[in-house]
C-alpha cells in the first residue's frame, strides 16, 4: 500500500512537472515564475491561466512598445510605467507587471482602468481585478512565501519528475501492447475450439427443432 502510494505520488508529480514545463514553453515564462503564480493564484482568487496569459501578453506588448508608438506604448506612458532600462533594453517583466498593477490600483475610473489593463495584458485582464484591488504586493508576498517554504522545484527536479512520468507512460504502453499480442495469440489458438462449439450448438438446435 505504501509502495503504491509513493508511485502514485511520483506519477502525479511527473504530470504536474510536465504541465509546468509545457506552460513555460507556451508562455515564455520561467518554470519558477509559473510555480510562484500557481501558489499565489489559490490565495488571490485569480486563476493561473489568467496570470500567465496576462504576463505573456504584457511581455509581447513591452517589445511592441519599443517602437514608441501604438496603444501599448501610450498605455505605459499614461500609467507612468517604465518598460525599458536606460540603455534601451526591456526591464524585467515581473517588475513591469507589478508596476502596472500598482498604477492600475490607484485609478478611480474603473472603465479607463479596465481599458488600460486590456491594452497591456489582453482581454482576460479584467479577471485580474482581485489582484489589482488587493495590490501587486500580494503576488510578490505569496511568491516569496512559496520560495522560502521550498515549494519551488528547480528545473532539474522538474525534468527528473517529467522523465519518470514519461517512463511510466512508456511502460504502460509497452505492457498494453504486450497483453494485446498475448490476447491475440490466445484468440488464434482458441478460435478452432470456438468454431467447433458453435457448430456443435447449431447441430443441437437443429435436432431439437
Coordinates of N, CA and C in Angstrom, one line a residue:
X1 N 0.8 -1.2 0.0 CA 0.0 0.0 0.0 C 0.8 1.3 0.0
X2 N 1.9 1.2 0.8 CA 2.8 2.4 0.9 C 3.5 2.6 -0.5
X3 N 3.9 1.4 -1.0 CA 4.6 1.5 -2.3 C 3.7 2.1 -3.4
X4 N 2.5 1.6 -3.4 CA 1.5 2.1 -4.4 C 1.3 3.6 -4.2
X5 N 1.2 4.1 -3.0 CA 1.0 5.5 -2.7 C 2.2 6.3 -3.2
X6 N 3.4 5.8 -2.9 CA 4.6 6.5 -3.3 C 4.7 6.6 -4.9
X7 N 4.4 5.5 -5.6 CA 4.4 5.5 -7.0 C 3.3 6.5 -7.6
X8 N 2.2 6.4 -6.9 CA 1.1 7.3 -7.3 C 1.5 8.8 -7.2
X9 N 2.1 9.1 -6.1 CA 2.6 10.5 -5.8 C 3.6 10.9 -6.9
X10 N 4.5 10.0 -7.2 CA 5.5 10.2 -8.2 C 4.9 10.5 -9.6
X11 N 3.9 9.7 -9.9 CA 3.3 9.9 -11.2 C 2.5 11.2 -11.2
X12 N 1.9 11.6 -10.1 CA 1.2 12.9 -10.1 C 2.2 14.0 -10.2
X13 N 3.3 13.9 -9.5 CA 4.4 14.9 -9.6 C 4.9 15.1 -11.0
X14 N 5.0 13.9 -11.7 CA 5.5 13.9 -13.0 C 4.6 14.6 -14.0
X15 N 3.3 14.4 -13.8 CA 2.3 15.0 -14.6 C 2.3 16.5 -14.4
X16 N 2.4 16.9 -13.1 CA 2.4 18.4 -12.7 C 3.7 19.0 -13.4
X17 N 4.8 18.3 -13.3 CA 6.1 18.8 -13.9 C 5.9 19.0 -15.4
X18 N 5.3 18.1 -16.0 CA 5.1 18.1 -17.5 C 4.2 19.3 -17.8
X19 N 3.2 19.6 -17.0 CA 2.3 20.7 -17.3 C 3.0 22.0 -17.1
X20 N 3.9 22.1 -16.1 CA 4.6 23.3 -15.8 C 5.6 23.6 -17.0
X21 N 6.3 22.6 -17.4 CA 7.3 22.7 -18.5 C 6.6 23.1 -19.8
X22 N 5.5 22.5 -20.0 CA 4.7 22.9 -21.2 C 4.2 24.3 -21.2
X23 N 3.7 24.7 -20.1 CA 3.2 26.1 -19.9 C 4.3 27.1 -20.1
X24 N 5.5 26.7 -19.6 CA 6.7 27.6 -19.7 C 7.0 27.8 -21.2
X25 N 7.0 26.7 -22.0 CA 7.3 26.8 -23.4 C 6.3 27.7 -24.1
X26 N 5.0 27.5 -23.7 CA 3.9 28.3 -24.4 C 3.9 29.7 -24.1
X27 N 4.2 30.1 -22.8 CA 4.1 31.5 -22.4 C 5.4 32.2 -22.4
X28 N 6.5 31.5 -22.4 CA 7.8 32.2 -22.4 C 8.2 32.6 -21.0
X29 N 7.4 32.2 -20.0 CA 7.8 32.4 -18.6 C 8.6 31.3 -18.0
X30 N 9.4 31.6 -17.1 CA 10.3 30.6 -16.4 C 9.4 29.7 -15.6
X31 N 9.9 28.4 -15.4 CA 9.2 27.5 -14.6 C 9.1 28.0 -13.2
X32 N 10.0 28.7 -12.7 CA 10.0 29.3 -11.4 C 8.8 30.3 -11.2
X33 N 8.7 31.2 -12.2 CA 7.6 32.2 -12.2 C 6.2 31.5 -12.2
X34 N 6.1 30.4 -13.1 CA 4.9 29.7 -13.2 C 4.5 29.0 -11.8
X35 N 5.5 28.5 -11.2 CA 5.2 27.8 -9.9 C 4.8 28.8 -8.8
X36 N 5.4 30.0 -8.8 CA 5.0 31.0 -7.9 C 3.6 31.5 -8.2
X37 N 3.3 31.7 -9.5 CA 1.9 32.1 -9.8 C 0.9 31.0 -9.4
X38 N 1.3 29.7 -9.6 CA 0.5 28.6 -9.2 C 0.1 28.6 -7.7
X39 N 1.1 28.9 -6.9 CA 0.9 29.0 -5.5 C 0.1 30.2 -5.1
X40 N 0.4 31.4 -5.7 CA -0.3 32.6 -5.4 C -1.8 32.6 -5.9
X41 N -2.0 31.9 -7.0 CA -3.4 32.0 -7.6 C -4.5 31.5 -6.7
X42 N -4.1 30.6 -5.9 CA -5.1 30.0 -5.0 C -5.5 30.9 -3.8
X43 N -4.7 32.0 -3.6 CA -4.8 32.9 -2.5 C -5.3 34.3 -2.9
X44 N -5.2 34.6 -4.2 CA -5.6 35.9 -4.6 C -6.9 35.9 -5.5
X45 N -7.4 34.7 -5.6 CA -8.6 34.5 -6.4 C -8.5 34.9 -7.9
X46 N -7.3 34.7 -8.4 CA -7.0 34.9 -9.9 C -6.5 33.6 -10.4
X47 N -7.0 33.1 -11.5 CA -6.6 31.8 -12.0 C -5.2 31.8 -12.5
X48 N -4.5 30.7 -12.5 CA -3.2 30.6 -13.1 C -3.2 30.9 -14.6
X49 N -4.2 30.5 -15.3 CA -4.3 30.8 -16.7 C -4.3 32.3 -17.0
X50 N -5.1 33.0 -16.1 CA -5.2 34.5 -16.2 C -3.9 35.1 -16.0
X51 N -3.2 34.7 -14.9 CA -1.9 35.3 -14.5 C -0.8 35.1 -15.6
X52 N -0.7 33.8 -16.1 CA 0.3 33.5 -17.1 C 0.0 34.2 -18.4
X53 N -1.3 34.2 -18.8 CA -1.7 34.8 -20.0 C -1.5 36.3 -20.0
X54 N -1.8 36.9 -18.9 CA -1.6 38.4 -18.8 C -0.1 38.7 -18.9
X55 N 0.7 37.9 -18.2 CA 2.1 38.2 -18.2 C 2.7 38.0 -19.6
X56 N 2.3 37.0 -20.2 CA 2.8 36.7 -21.6 C 2.4 37.8 -22.5
X57 N 1.2 38.3 -22.4 CA 0.7 39.4 -23.3 C 1.4 40.7 -23.0
X58 N 1.7 40.9 -21.7 CA 2.4 42.1 -21.3 C 3.8 42.1 -21.9
X59 N 4.5 41.0 -21.9 CA 5.8 40.8 -22.4 C 5.9 41.2 -23.9
X60 N 4.9 40.7 -24.6 CA 4.8 41.0 -26.1 C 4.6 42.5 -26.3
X61 N 3.7 43.1 -25.5 CA 3.4 44.5 -25.6 C 4.6 45.4 -25.2
X62 N 5.4 44.9 -24.3 CA 6.6 45.6 -24.0 C 7.6 45.7 -25.2
X63 N 7.7 44.6 -25.9 CA 8.5 44.6 -27.1 C 7.9 45.5 -28.2
X64 N 6.6 45.4 -28.3 CA 5.9 46.3 -29.3 C 6.1 47.8 -29.0
X65 N 6.0 48.1 -27.7 CA 6.1 49.5 -27.3 C 7.4 50.1 -27.5
X66 N 8.4 49.3 -27.8 CA 9.8 49.8 -28.0 C 9.8 50.7 -29.3
X67 N 8.8 50.5 -30.1 CA 8.8 51.3 -31.4 C 8.4 52.8 -31.1
X68 N 7.9 53.0 -29.9 CA 7.5 54.4 -29.5 C 6.1 54.8 -30.0
X69 N 5.4 53.9 -30.5 CA 4.0 54.2 -31.0 C 3.1 53.1 -30.6
X70 N 1.8 53.3 -30.8 CA 0.8 52.2 -30.5 C 0.1 52.4 -29.2
X71 N -1.0 51.6 -29.1 CA -1.8 51.6 -27.8 C -1.0 51.2 -26.6
X72 N -0.2 50.2 -26.7 CA 0.6 49.7 -25.6 C 1.6 50.8 -25.1
X73 N 2.3 51.4 -26.0 CA 3.2 52.5 -25.7 C 2.5 53.6 -25.0
X74 N 1.3 54.0 -25.5 CA 0.5 55.1 -24.9 C 0.0 54.7 -23.5
X75 N -0.4 53.5 -23.3 CA -0.9 53.0 -22.0 C 0.3 53.0 -21.0
X76 N 1.4 52.6 -21.4 CA 2.6 52.6 -20.5 C 2.9 54.1 -20.1
X77 N 2.8 55.0 -21.1 CA 3.1 56.4 -20.9 C 2.1 57.0 -19.9
X78 N 0.8 56.7 -20.2 CA -0.3 57.3 -19.4 C -0.2 56.8 -17.9
X79 N 0.2 55.6 -17.8 CA 0.2 55.0 -16.4 C 1.5 55.4 -15.7
X80 N 2.5 55.9 -16.4 CA 3.7 56.3 -15.8 C 4.6 55.1 -15.5
X81 N 4.5 54.1 -16.3 CA 5.3 52.8 -16.0 C 6.4 52.7 -17.1
X82 N 7.6 52.6 -16.6 CA 8.8 52.5 -17.4 C 8.9 51.0 -17.8
X83 N 9.0 50.7 -19.1 CA 9.1 49.3 -19.5 C 10.5 49.1 -20.1
X84 N 11.4 50.1 -20.2 CA 12.7 50.0 -20.7 C 13.7 50.5 -19.6
X85 N 14.9 49.9 -19.7 CA 16.0 50.4 -18.9 C 16.6 51.6 -19.6
X86 N 17.5 52.3 -19.0 CA 18.2 53.5 -19.6 C 18.9 53.1 -20.8
X87 N 19.4 51.9 -20.9 CA 20.2 51.5 -22.1 C 19.3 51.0 -23.3
X88 N 18.0 51.1 -23.1 CA 17.0 50.7 -24.1 C 16.6 49.3 -24.1
X89 N 17.2 48.5 -23.2 CA 16.7 47.1 -23.1 C 15.4 47.0 -22.2
X90 N 14.7 46.0 -22.4 CA 13.5 45.8 -21.7 C 13.7 45.5 -20.2
X91 N 12.9 46.1 -19.3 CA 13.0 45.8 -17.9 C 12.5 44.4 -17.6
X92 N 12.8 43.9 -16.4 CA 12.3 42.6 -16.0 C 10.8 42.6 -16.1
X93 N 10.2 41.6 -16.7 CA 8.8 41.6 -17.0 C 8.0 41.5 -15.7
X94 N 8.5 40.8 -14.7 CA 7.8 40.7 -13.4 C 7.7 42.1 -12.7
X95 N 8.8 42.8 -12.8 CA 8.9 44.2 -12.2 C 7.9 45.1 -12.9
X96 N 7.8 45.0 -14.3 CA 6.9 45.8 -15.0 C 5.5 45.4 -14.7
X97 N 5.2 44.1 -14.6 CA 3.9 43.7 -14.3 C 3.4 44.2 -12.9
X98 N 4.3 44.2 -12.0 CA 4.0 44.7 -10.6 C 3.7 46.2 -10.7
X99 N 4.5 46.9 -11.5 CA 4.3 48.4 -11.6 C 3.0 48.7 -12.3
X100 N 2.7 47.9 -13.3 CA 1.4 48.2 -14.0 C 0.2 47.9 -13.0
X101 N 0.3 46.8 -12.3 CA -0.8 46.5 -11.3 C -0.9 47.6 -10.3
X102 N 0.2 48.1 -9.8 CA 0.2 49.2 -8.8 C -0.4 50.5 -9.4
X103 N 0.0 50.8 -10.6 CA -0.6 52.0 -11.3 C -2.1 51.9 -11.5
X104 N -2.5 50.7 -11.9 CA -3.9 50.5 -12.2 C -4.7 50.6 -10.9
X105 N -4.1 50.1 -9.8 CA -4.9 50.1 -8.5 C -5.1 51.5 -7.9
X106 N -4.4 52.5 -8.5 CA -4.6 53.9 -8.0 C -5.7 54.6 -8.8
X107 N -6.2 54.0 -9.9 CA -7.1 54.7 -10.8 C -8.6 54.6 -10.2
X108 N -9.3 55.7 -10.2 CA -10.6 55.7 -9.7 C -11.6 55.4 -10.8
X109 N -11.3 55.7 -12.0 CA -12.1 55.5 -13.2 C -12.0 54.0 -13.6
X110 N -13.0 53.2 -13.2 CA -12.9 51.7 -13.4 C -12.9 51.4 -14.9
X111 N -13.7 52.2 -15.7 CA -13.7 51.9 -17.1 C -12.4 52.1 -17.8
X112 N -11.7 53.3 -17.5 CA -10.4 53.6 -18.0 C -9.4 52.6 -17.5
X113 N -9.5 52.2 -16.3 CA -8.6 51.2 -15.7 C -8.7 49.9 -16.5
X114 N -9.9 49.4 -16.8 CA -10.1 48.2 -17.5 C -9.5 48.3 -18.9
X115 N -9.7 49.5 -19.5 CA -9.2 49.7 -20.9 C -7.7 49.6 -20.9
X116 N -7.0 50.2 -20.0 CA -5.6 50.2 -19.9 C -5.1 48.7 -19.7
X117 N -5.8 48.1 -18.8 CA -5.4 46.7 -18.4 C -5.5 45.8 -19.7
X118 N -6.6 45.9 -20.4 CA -6.7 45.1 -21.6 C -5.8 45.5 -22.7
X119 N -5.4 46.8 -22.8 CA -4.4 47.2 -23.8 C -3.1 46.5 -23.6
X120 N -2.7 46.4 -22.3 CA -1.4 45.9 -21.9 C -1.4 44.4 -21.7
X121 N -2.5 43.9 -21.2 CA -2.4 42.5 -20.8 C -3.5 41.6 -21.3
X122 N -4.2 42.0 -22.4 CA -5.1 41.2 -23.1 C -6.5 41.2 -22.6
X123 N -7.4 40.5 -23.2 CA -8.9 40.5 -22.9 C -9.2 40.0 -21.5
X124 N -8.3 39.1 -21.1 CA -8.6 38.4 -19.8 C -8.2 39.3 -18.6
X125 N -7.7 40.5 -18.9 CA -7.1 41.4 -17.8 C -8.2 41.8 -16.8
X126 N -9.4 41.8 -17.2 CA -10.5 42.2 -16.3 C -10.6 41.2 -15.1
X127 N -10.2 40.0 -15.4 CA -10.2 38.9 -14.4 C -9.1 39.2 -13.4
X128 N -8.2 40.1 -13.6 CA -7.1 40.5 -12.7 C -7.6 41.4 -11.6
X129 N -8.8 41.9 -11.7 CA -9.3 42.9 -10.7 C -9.1 42.5 -9.2
X130 N -9.3 41.3 -8.8 CA -9.0 40.9 -7.4 C -7.5 41.3 -7.0
X131 N -6.6 41.0 -8.0 CA -5.2 41.3 -7.8 C -5.0 42.9 -7.8
X132 N -5.6 43.5 -8.8 CA -5.4 45.0 -8.9 C -5.9 45.7 -7.6
X133 N -7.1 45.2 -7.1 CA -7.7 45.9 -5.9 C -6.9 45.5 -4.7
X134 N -6.3 44.3 -4.7 CA -5.6 43.9 -3.5 C -4.1 44.4 -3.5
X135 N -3.6 44.7 -4.7 CA -2.3 45.2 -4.8 C -1.3 44.2 -5.2
X136 N -0.3 44.6 -6.0 CA 0.7 43.6 -6.5 C 1.6 43.1 -5.4
X137 N 1.6 43.7 -4.3 CA 2.4 43.2 -3.2 C 2.0 41.8 -2.7
X138 N 0.7 41.5 -2.9 CA 0.2 40.2 -2.5 C 0.9 39.1 -3.4
X139 N 1.0 39.4 -4.7 CA 1.6 38.4 -5.6 C 3.0 38.1 -5.3
X140 N 3.8 39.2 -5.0 CA 5.2 39.0 -4.6 C 5.3 38.3 -3.2
X141 N 4.4 38.7 -2.3 CA 4.4 38.1 -1.0 C 4.2 36.6 -1.0
X142 N 3.2 36.1 -1.8 CA 3.0 34.7 -1.9 C 4.0 34.0 -2.7
X143 N 4.6 34.7 -3.7 CA 5.7 34.0 -4.5 C 6.9 33.8 -3.6
X144 N 7.2 34.8 -2.8 CA 8.4 34.7 -1.8 C 8.1 33.6 -0.8
X145 N 6.8 33.6 -0.4 CA 6.4 32.6 0.6 C 6.6 31.1 0.1
X146 N 6.2 30.9 -1.1 CA 6.4 29.6 -1.8 C 7.9 29.3 -1.9
X147 N 8.7 30.3 -2.3 CA 10.2 30.1 -2.4 C 10.8 29.8 -1.1
X148 N 10.4 30.5 0.0 CA 11.0 30.3 1.3 C 10.6 29.0 1.9
X149 N 9.4 28.5 1.5 CA 8.9 27.2 2.0 C 9.5 26.0 1.3
X150 N 10.3 26.3 0.3 CA 10.9 25.2 -0.5 C 10.0 24.5 -1.5
X151 N 8.9 25.2 -1.9 CA 7.9 24.7 -2.8 C 8.2 24.8 -4.2
X152 N 9.2 25.6 -4.5 CA 9.6 25.9 -5.9 C 10.7 24.9 -6.4
X153 N 10.3 24.0 -7.3 CA 11.3 23.0 -7.8 C 12.2 23.6 -8.8
X154 N 13.4 23.1 -8.8 CA 14.4 23.5 -9.8 C 14.1 22.9 -11.1
X155 N 14.7 23.4 -12.2 CA 14.4 22.9 -13.5 C 14.9 21.4 -13.6
X156 N 16.0 21.1 -12.9 CA 16.5 19.7 -12.9 C 15.5 18.8 -12.2
X157 N 14.9 19.2 -11.1 CA 13.9 18.4 -10.4 C 12.6 18.2 -11.3
X158 N 12.2 19.3 -11.9 CA 11.0 19.2 -12.8 C 11.3 18.2 -14.0
X159 N 12.5 18.3 -14.5 CA 12.8 17.4 -15.7 C 12.9 16.0 -15.2
X160 N 13.4 15.8 -14.0 CA 13.5 14.4 -13.5 C 12.1 13.8 -13.2
X161 N 11.2 14.6 -12.7 CA 9.8 14.1 -12.4 C 9.1 13.9 -13.8
X162 N 9.4 14.7 -14.7 CA 8.8 14.6 -16.1 C 9.3 13.3 -16.7
X163 N 10.6 13.0 -16.6 CA 11.2 11.8 -17.2 C 10.6 10.6 -16.6
X164 N 10.3 10.6 -15.3 CA 9.7 9.5 -14.6 C 8.3 9.2 -15.1
X165 N 7.6 10.3 -15.3 CA 6.2 10.2 -15.8 C 6.2 9.6 -17.2
X166 N 7.2 10.1 -18.0 CA 7.3 9.6 -19.4 C 7.7 8.1 -19.4
X167 N 8.5 7.7 -18.4 CA 8.9 6.3 -18.3 C 7.7 5.4 -18.0
X168 N 6.8 5.9 -17.1 CA 5.6 5.2 -16.7 C 4.7 5.1 -17.9
X169 N 4.6 6.1 -18.7 CA 3.7 6.1 -19.9 C 4.2 5.1 -20.9
X170 N 5.6 5.0 -21.0 CA 6.2 4.1 -22.0 C 5.9 2.6 -21.5
X171 N 6.1 2.4 -20.2 CA 5.9 1.1 -19.6 C 4.5 0.7 -19.8
X172 N 3.5 1.6 -19.5 CA 2.1 1.3 -19.7 C 1.8 0.9 -21.1
X173 N 2.3 1.7 -22.0 CA 2.1 1.4 -23.5 C 2.6 0.1 -23.9
X174 N 3.9 -0.2 -23.4 CA 4.5 -1.5 -23.7 C 3.7 -2.7 -23.2
X175 N 3.3 -2.5 -21.9 CA 2.5 -3.6 -21.3 C 1.2 -3.8 -22.0
X176 N 0.6 -2.7 -22.4 CA -0.7 -2.8 -23.1 C -0.6 -3.5 -24.4
X177 N 0.5 -3.1 -25.1 CA 0.8 -3.8 -26.4 C 1.1 -5.2 -26.3
X178 N 1.9 -5.6 -25.2 CA 2.2 -6.9 -24.9 C 1.0 -7.8 -24.6
X179 N 0.1 -7.3 -23.8 CA -1.1 -8.0 -23.5 C -2.0 -8.2 -24.7
X180 N -2.0 -7.2 -25.5 CA -2.8 -7.3 -26.8 C -2.2 -8.4 -27.7
X181 N -0.9 -8.5 -27.7 CA -0.3 -9.6 -28.5 C -0.6 -11.0 -27.9
X182 N -0.5 -11.1 -26.6 CA -0.8 -12.3 -26.0 C -2.3 -12.7 -26.2
X183 N -3.1 -11.7 -26.0 CA -4.6 -11.9 -26.2 C -4.9 -12.4 -27.6
X184 N -4.2 -11.7 -28.6 CA -4.4 -12.1 -30.0 C -3.9 -13.5 -30.3
X185 N -2.8 -13.9 -29.7 CA -2.3 -15.3 -29.8 C -3.2 -16.3 -29.3
X186 N -3.7 -16.0 -28.1 CA -4.7 -16.9 -27.4 C -6.0 -17.0 -28.3
X187 N -6.4 -15.9 -28.8 CA -7.6 -15.9 -29.6 C -7.4 -16.8 -30.9
X188 N -6.2 -16.7 -31.5 CA -6.0 -17.6 -32.6 C -6.0 -19.0 -32.3
X189 N -5.4 -19.4 -31.1 CA -5.4 -20.8 -30.6 C -6.8 -21.3 -30.2
X190 N -7.6 -20.4 -29.7 CA -8.9 -20.8 -29.2 C -10.0 -20.8 -30.3
X191 N -9.7 -20.1 -31.4 CA -10.7 -20.0 -32.4 C -11.2 -21.3 -32.9
X192 N -10.4 -22.3 -33.2 CA -10.9 -23.6 -33.7 C -11.9 -24.2 -32.7
X193 N -11.5 -24.1 -31.4 CA -12.4 -24.7 -30.4 C -13.8 -23.9 -30.3
X194 N -13.7 -22.6 -30.5 CA -14.9 -21.8 -30.5 C -15.8 -22.2 -31.7
X195 N -15.1 -22.4 -32.9 CA -15.9 -22.7 -34.1 C -16.5 -24.1 -33.9
X196 N -15.8 -25.0 -33.3 CA -16.4 -26.4 -33.0 C -17.6 -26.3 -32.1
X197 N -17.5 -25.4 -31.1 CA -18.6 -25.3 -30.1 C -19.8 -24.7 -30.8
X198 N -19.6 -23.7 -31.7 CA -20.7 -23.1 -32.4 C -21.3 -24.1 -33.3
X199 N -20.5 -24.9 -34.0 CA -21.0 -25.9 -34.9 C -21.8 -27.0 -34.1
X200 N -21.3 -27.4 -33.0 CA -22.0 -28.4 -32.1 C -23.3 -27.8 -31.6
X201 N -23.3 -26.5 -31.2 CA -24.5 -25.9 -30.8 C -25.6 -25.8 -31.9
X202 N -25.2 -25.4 -33.1 CA -26.1 -25.3 -34.2 C -26.7 -26.6 -34.5
X203 N -25.9 -27.7 -34.5 CA -26.5 -29.0 -34.8 C -27.4 -29.5 -33.7
X204 N -27.1 -29.1 -32.5 CA -28.0 -29.4 -31.4 C -29.4 -28.8 -31.5
X205 N -29.3 -27.5 -31.9 CA -30.6 -26.8 -32.1 C -31.4 -27.4 -33.2
X206 N -30.7 -27.8 -34.3 CA -31.4 -28.4 -35.4 C -32.1 -29.7 -35.0
X207 N -31.5 -30.5 -34.1 CA -32.1 -31.7 -33.7 C -33.3 -31.5 -32.8
X208 N -33.2 -30.5 -32.0 CA -34.3 -30.1 -31.1 C -35.5 -29.6 -31.9
X209 N -35.2 -28.8 -33.0 CA -36.2 -28.3 -33.8 C -36.9 -29.4 -34.6

